Amino acid sequence: MIVWITGASSGIGEACALEYARQSSQSAPMCLVLTASSVERLQNVADRCRQAGAEVRVVACDLKDAEQVATLTERVWDEFDRVDIAFLNAGISQRTTIEDTSMDMVRQIMEVNYFAPVAIAKDLLSRMVAIGGGHIAVTTSIAGLFGFPLRCAYSSSKHALYGFFETLQAENYDRGIRVTIVCPGRVNTPISLRALDKGGKAHGVMDPGQAGGLSAEKAAKQIIRAIRRGKREVYVGKTELMMVYIKRWFPALCAWIGRHISAV
């Protein structure tokens, strides 16, 4: 089975790569294709996956660069003539108010979080249909279900993913295409360290909420189980996931909490 993971050099992507590698066996061999911008970090993850028993290929790409993204799927597909599971997980966050968020920052976040996974999914679609189907998973966020302070572009990009990938499955379910929307709450990953701060520099701080979040390893087990079972959507996190249901049933309360919640 060929499993392609973007954003595989750290956090949820790294944990999922290692969990898939551990599940590889002689009876069910696994080949992992790992993508991120940092070749050095990717190679480190790849080496650990190989030690766990998986075959691994590294295909580096800067997802901010639309020209690189335009040829990425072809590069991966040419290697194996198939992809069984694509987990489009790469993403970047922010820690800025709307007033402090430049349009350049909005475009950068949308490029990585929305346009890159959309372009990859579009390029995969006809190829997967031609071989009888495939599974595409994408990482959104509970911030894609309601607005959240200091996340205007991040939240917007995650909202947009719901529209595209729900449509993708609606149009292609009968053609063998399955979609799993992965919706994390707070997971202990480096995303806050690399989030964009005022002026576009790295935030460089591990948010307390992030530090106290679900471990990436536990998140990976839940995500892979959901993909294996063909779930349409999976929520991953701790008590913060209650906000999903508060938004659904008590939207005014959700708005009040959003005005008072700590954004870090």
XYZ file of C-alpha atoms in Angstrom:
264
model
C 0.000 0.000 0.000
C 1.276 3.466 -0.929
C 0.593 6.152 1.677
C 1.554 9.750 0.956
C 1.743 12.238 3.850
C 2.394 15.954 3.519
C 3.626 17.932 6.499
C 5.450 14.754 7.506
C 8.508 16.316 9.132
C 6.887 17.075 12.505
C 3.732 16.981 14.585
C 0.719 14.995 13.403
C 2.310 14.154 10.036
C 5.448 12.740 11.643
C 3.423 10.759 14.189
C 1.172 9.314 11.465
C 4.185 8.332 9.357
C 5.719 6.469 12.298
C 2.409 4.810 13.195
C 1.895 3.634 9.611
C 5.476 2.343 9.574
C 4.867 0.346 12.752
C 1.815 -1.211 11.128
C 3.811 -2.342 8.091
C 4.525 -6.060 7.855
C 5.610 -8.673 5.338
C 1.983 -9.661 4.781
C 0.907 -6.009 4.399
C 3.976 -4.048 3.260
C 3.771 -0.286 3.525
C 5.509 2.255 1.348
C 5.439 5.780 2.726
C 5.971 8.907 0.664
C 6.876 11.797 2.942
C 6.647 15.444 1.918
C 7.619 18.670 3.692
C 9.890 21.620 2.972
C 12.785 20.580 5.232
C 14.784 17.747 3.670
C 16.878 17.316 6.816
C 13.874 16.838 9.109
C 12.180 14.594 6.533
C 15.240 12.352 6.295
C 15.253 11.983 10.073
C 11.611 10.879 10.056
C 12.246 8.613 7.057
C 15.133 6.859 8.822
C 12.947 6.144 11.856
C 10.169 4.810 9.626
C 12.609 2.502 7.857
C 13.809 1.189 11.220
C 10.169 0.403 12.026
C 9.860 -1.686 8.857
C 8.443 0.541 6.114
C 9.817 1.382 2.708
C 10.124 5.169 2.458
C 10.549 7.796 -0.235
C 11.201 11.462 0.502
C 9.741 14.035 -1.897
C 10.484 17.515 -0.573
C 8.349 20.479 -1.598
C 7.766 24.024 -0.386
C 3.968 24.173 -0.431
C 4.080 27.987 -0.450
C 5.494 27.723 -3.975
C 2.644 27.107 -6.425
C 5.087 26.117 -9.193
C 6.543 23.341 -7.035
C 3.055 22.179 -6.026
C 1.988 22.044 -9.691
C 4.431 19.197 -10.399
C 4.353 17.492 -6.980
C 1.616 14.898 -7.604
C 3.180 13.873 -10.906
C 6.545 13.365 -9.187
C 4.967 11.126 -6.546
C 2.709 9.209 -8.951
C 5.531 8.538 -11.445
C 7.431 6.758 -8.684
C 4.764 4.115 -8.035
C 1.934 4.529 -10.603
C -0.504 4.749 -7.705
C -1.290 6.350 -4.356
C -3.735 4.457 -2.157
C -3.992 6.980 0.681
C -3.026 10.648 0.542
C -3.040 12.469 3.868
C -2.851 16.185 3.072
C -1.780 17.401 6.468
C 0.695 20.258 5.985
C -0.332 23.584 7.428
C 0.765 26.847 8.993
C -0.941 28.941 11.657
C -0.748 32.514 12.949
C -0.952 34.551 16.153
C -2.073 37.960 14.896
C -5.211 40.105 15.070
C -6.973 41.039 11.846
C -5.430 44.524 12.041
C -1.932 43.046 12.371
C -2.432 40.443 9.628
C -1.047 41.639 6.311
C -2.547 40.459 3.049
C 0.796 38.830 2.280
C 0.337 36.726 5.428
C -3.233 35.847 4.432
C -2.049 34.715 0.999
C 0.840 32.689 2.449
C -1.443 30.857 4.871
C -4.055 30.229 2.186
C -1.367 28.966 -0.199
C -0.150 26.323 2.233
C -3.386 25.416 4.006
C -5.897 25.614 1.154
C -4.510 25.980 -2.359
C -1.795 23.321 -1.970
C -4.103 20.503 -0.732
C -6.755 21.505 -3.286
C -4.225 21.385 -6.138
C -2.875 18.014 -4.973
C -6.368 16.551 -4.595
C -7.378 17.769 -8.066
C -4.255 16.192 -9.565
C -4.848 12.937 -7.691
C -8.537 12.640 -8.542
C -8.461 11.409 -12.144
C -5.453 9.215 -11.417
C -7.181 7.529 -8.464
C -10.412 7.062 -10.417
C -8.442 5.410 -13.234
C -7.066 2.734 -10.866
C -10.440 2.090 -9.234
C -10.427 4.592 -6.383
C -8.426 5.927 -3.487
C -8.639 7.690 -0.154
C -7.834 11.344 0.478
C -7.627 12.667 4.047
C -7.112 16.334 4.861
C -6.342 18.128 8.106
C -8.682 20.970 8.977
C -9.195 22.213 12.564
C -11.984 23.019 14.972
C -11.012 26.585 14.048
C -12.478 25.658 10.664
C -15.892 25.284 12.292
C -16.051 28.685 13.984
C -14.019 31.889 14.092
C -11.230 32.030 16.661
C -9.220 35.029 17.953
C -5.751 35.582 16.428
C -6.511 33.041 13.655
C -8.354 35.041 10.970
C -6.471 33.628 7.961
C -5.884 30.215 9.538
C -9.547 29.806 10.442
C -10.603 30.990 6.970
C -8.332 28.472 5.260
C -9.701 25.628 7.373
C -13.316 26.683 6.739
C -12.550 26.602 3.006
C -11.199 23.058 3.180
C -14.584 21.817 4.388
C -16.318 23.271 1.337
C -13.895 21.767 -1.145
C -13.413 18.301 0.326
C -17.068 17.702 1.166
C -17.819 18.561 -2.459
C -15.018 16.270 -3.644
C -16.582 13.314 -1.887
C -20.152 14.195 -2.910
C -19.156 14.251 -6.573
C -16.884 11.207 -6.531
C -18.091 8.762 -3.886
C -19.610 6.477 -6.517
C -16.315 6.538 -8.416
C -14.454 4.951 -5.500
C -13.082 8.117 -3.898
C -13.253 8.298 -0.112
C -12.552 11.442 1.902
C -11.754 11.755 5.605
C -11.749 15.227 7.111
C -9.424 15.267 10.119
C -10.506 17.956 12.586
C -8.006 18.433 15.429
C -8.497 20.531 18.496
C -5.414 21.106 20.596
C -2.690 18.582 19.796
C 0.813 18.857 21.253
C 2.779 19.753 18.115
C 5.226 22.549 17.165
C 2.586 24.425 15.142
C 2.471 27.367 17.562
C 6.271 27.676 17.495
C 6.207 28.137 13.717
C 2.993 30.171 13.577
C 3.310 33.546 11.885
C 3.477 36.510 14.239
C 3.313 40.241 13.520
C 5.634 41.060 10.639
C 5.595 37.466 9.401
C 8.211 36.214 11.867
C 7.870 32.923 13.734
C 5.835 33.108 16.951
C 8.508 30.981 18.657
C 6.393 30.172 21.724
C 4.730 26.915 22.667
C 1.199 27.932 23.589
C 0.038 26.531 26.964
C -3.086 25.124 25.324
C -0.961 23.377 22.704
C 1.469 22.041 25.301
C -1.411 20.544 27.277
C -3.069 19.068 24.215
C -3.484 15.483 23.105
C -0.172 13.850 22.226
C 0.628 13.602 18.526
C 1.049 9.835 18.955
C -2.487 9.399 20.314
C -3.807 11.695 17.598
C -2.081 9.584 14.939
C -3.713 6.377 16.182
C -7.165 8.001 16.049
C -6.571 9.446 12.588
C -5.269 6.231 11.049
C -8.131 4.265 12.600
C -10.626 6.720 11.104
C -9.036 6.467 7.652
C -9.000 2.678 7.827
C -12.694 2.641 8.754
C -13.556 5.105 5.995
C -14.969 7.706 8.379
C -16.162 10.917 6.766
C -14.872 13.089 9.631
C -12.929 12.578 12.828
C -12.509 14.982 15.756
C -9.152 14.674 17.520
C -8.433 16.302 20.876
C -9.584 16.628 24.450
C -12.313 18.635 26.196
C -11.970 21.535 23.725
C -13.884 19.386 21.239
C -17.015 20.283 23.223
C -16.907 23.554 21.284
C -17.934 21.639 18.163
C -21.200 20.632 19.792
C -21.715 23.994 21.518
C -21.414 25.653 18.103
C -23.918 23.187 16.636
C -26.586 23.453 19.326
C -25.872 26.763 21.098
C -24.302 29.121 18.530
C -24.831 32.260 20.650
C -22.999 30.633 23.556
C -20.199 29.626 21.183
C -19.877 33.246 20.069
C -19.714 34.410 23.698
C -17.002 31.852 24.500
C -15.088 32.926 21.405
C -15.043 36.502 22.689
C -13.655 35.438 26.067
C -11.515 32.361 25.382
C -7.741 32.497 25.618
C -6.362 32.340 22.091
C -3.095 30.693 23.171
